């Protein structure tokens, strides 16, 4: 039986992140900053169970790292700061875990920190996450007086040795009427409340409680309650809550016990696609790293079957066969070589040169075809579409659109191929990093999820690839749209060799009510009836390429619908010419239209002490900020609102100065919104002045 939890936070349970020596934070940037940037896997055994743990980032710039790891988990441990409760990024990660239907345990960390409040943190889980917390532990003291926890299920207290700094050194004692009358009374009430709460959520447990133990809940064995909590956790109707201090290793051992007791083993997770494989190999590549000595290292989650070294595997997404030369068991940046690994485990493979994040790995092409046939037969029985079979076989990762971009230049032209190689490797590791060429200047453009994301990439190119690159100023990824309906016609007439290429097109572009990144393309009845598939593809390629660069800033155009009213193609005209004519015609229409710039609007959450609230609010007002509400969190105020991304660049430095380093903030993309005419004309005059 194997449990696979993870921690959606920069705090790992096993070591102290405050000193920058967390086992899974092995990148130089992670140790320097005390944050997790890349997810890392650790395999270890605990009381006869194999646990595969993945430590993932908590920073919003690295949301994709969390997303791709969530796909391969059986269960999760959500780590909270007991003094802050649910924070902005907690909500994002929690929603991601909801999407992937992952059972969770909550761990209230930093209980020994000044301002820690168990009740406040539990209430924030209930209010903000809309979850039902099951209190399996209660703390003995808070802040500086935190000295132990009480196990509500078994009615035992765990007290740490006051003379030792290591939380492994603790004593477990049953609560007795003679020595702890007040505490025993409090815990008995908490246990009775827990039993009633679980009975409301689990019918089998309710029957047991009402039948045998209705007179006296004290007689209910701890094992029966634990089994019911396990069922409720798997059903995701409630979340067990434990507490401690990972920095001092306090409460970590009971948490590991809870992981093995309440989170699911791989056998208890129901993956619909597994039935098609009948025990054959099925694995998902969820992460790629580049190692200077060994080449690409691919992390695989094995769902069924077995992986061995020197095994030939088939990649469904890439439609290619590769050979695994070596098989490793991951321990952060230390790896142990092994001959084989079975279902439920996470493997690190060497030798897969073409496998990328999100690829499905099977034993052979024939195995994939057999699984597809079984899925199709089942689909026909249930009157499903056959493409559902394919959907069940393949698992991709949704990649968010980048919001920042900047130019990146090598130290010399001779080093450009080295920079291209470094960026290619980094893109394979991190699909949220986009690299493109500016068609006008020929410069390389780096597109990322935030300031920190681009800063880390720049730093990694220097450290790992030995290239001192130069970054241009960070720029916001604006978008463009149109506000009215416009028509345009265009004719392209060219003779190349002895062939004449002639296309005449008439189209209409209009604004869409709903948001759509890609243009919505429609054809007039007279055009659609004679259109070949090749011509249709050429038209759509031309329209998509025209929308990549808008007429105002050269930003992508969105929220437009295009109708093709007329298309005349001379026999023998190439598809490339059709594409070029359609693209030019749409560009002409977009230039004629009333144009609008859309700017990224960010959700902002600033946590600040009362003393500095006024200057923070005054500063946000100057940044076109829109304050939604101001909440109270312990002794702090939490300012929640929206602010345009362009106004928030370099905000961390300003906020540090305004509040003497006491405030923190979190940002997340909300949506794209229309700029007001005054701000739009200011931006356009700035751009025309700088170009």
GROMACS .gro file of C-alpha atoms in nm, residues 59-61 63 88-89 92 400-404 448-452 475-479 598-606 620 623-628 639-651 665-673:
model
   60
   59UNK     CA    1   0.448   3.129  -0.519
   60UNK     CA    2   0.192   3.235  -0.782
   61UNK     CA    3   0.460   3.261  -1.055
   63UNK     CA    4   0.145   2.775  -1.040
   88UNK     CA    5  -0.430   3.425  -0.149
   89UNK     CA    6  -0.218   3.151  -0.307
   92UNK     CA    7  -0.549   2.899  -0.594
  400UNK     CA    8  -0.159   2.956  -1.864
  401UNK     CA    9  -0.081   3.251  -2.092
  402UNK     CA   10   0.226   3.455  -1.985
  403UNK     CA   11   0.165   3.811  -1.859
  404UNK     CA   12   0.519   3.954  -1.872
  448UNK     CA   13   0.686   3.444  -1.829
  449UNK     CA   14   0.432   3.431  -1.547
  450UNK     CA   15   0.577   3.715  -1.339
  451UNK     CA   16   0.880   3.919  -1.237
  452UNK     CA   17   1.020   3.644  -1.013
  475UNK     CA   18   0.694   4.478  -2.036
  476UNK     CA   19   0.331   4.392  -1.980
  477UNK     CA   20   0.163   4.148  -2.220
  478UNK     CA   21  -0.126   4.366  -2.344
  479UNK     CA   22  -0.394   4.242  -2.583
  598UNK     CA   23  -0.694   4.530  -2.308
  599UNK     CA   24  -0.466   4.523  -2.004
  600UNK     CA   25  -0.411   4.242  -1.749
  601UNK     CA   26  -0.592   4.310  -1.422
  602UNK     CA   27  -0.450   4.144  -1.113
  603UNK     CA   28  -0.614   4.024  -0.792
  604UNK     CA   29  -0.408   4.184  -0.515
  605UNK     CA   30  -0.398   4.095  -0.146
  606UNK     CA   31  -0.180   4.306   0.087
  620UNK     CA   32  -0.276   5.188  -0.431
  623UNK     CA   33  -0.178   5.293  -0.903
  624UNK     CA   34  -0.538   5.285  -1.035
  625UNK     CA   35  -0.619   5.026  -0.768
  626UNK     CA   36  -0.979   4.928  -0.694
  627UNK     CA   37  -1.020   4.819  -0.329
  628UNK     CA   38  -1.293   4.556  -0.279
  639UNK     CA   39  -0.648   4.475   0.173
  640UNK     CA   40  -0.820   4.290  -0.115
  641UNK     CA   41  -0.871   4.448  -0.454
  642UNK     CA   42  -0.777   4.474  -0.821
  643UNK     CA   43  -0.488   4.663  -0.977
  644UNK     CA   44  -0.359   4.681  -1.337
  645UNK     CA   45  -0.040   4.478  -1.382
  646UNK     CA   46   0.137   4.774  -1.545
  647UNK     CA   47   0.100   4.971  -1.220
  648UNK     CA   48   0.235   4.702  -0.991
  649UNK     CA   49   0.579   4.634  -1.143
  650UNK     CA   50   0.848   4.671  -0.877
  651UNK     CA   51   0.577   4.692  -0.608
  665UNK     CA   52   0.147   4.088  -0.082
  666UNK     CA   53   0.019   3.827  -0.327
  667UNK     CA   54  -0.078   3.875  -0.693
  668UNK     CA   55  -0.279   3.660  -0.931
  669UNK     CA   56  -0.413   3.727  -1.281
  670UNK     CA   57  -0.787   3.805  -1.269
  671UNK     CA   58  -0.874   3.889  -1.631
  672UNK     CA   59  -0.806   4.130  -1.917
  673UNK     CA   60  -1.005   4.454  -1.910
   0.00000   0.00000   0.00000
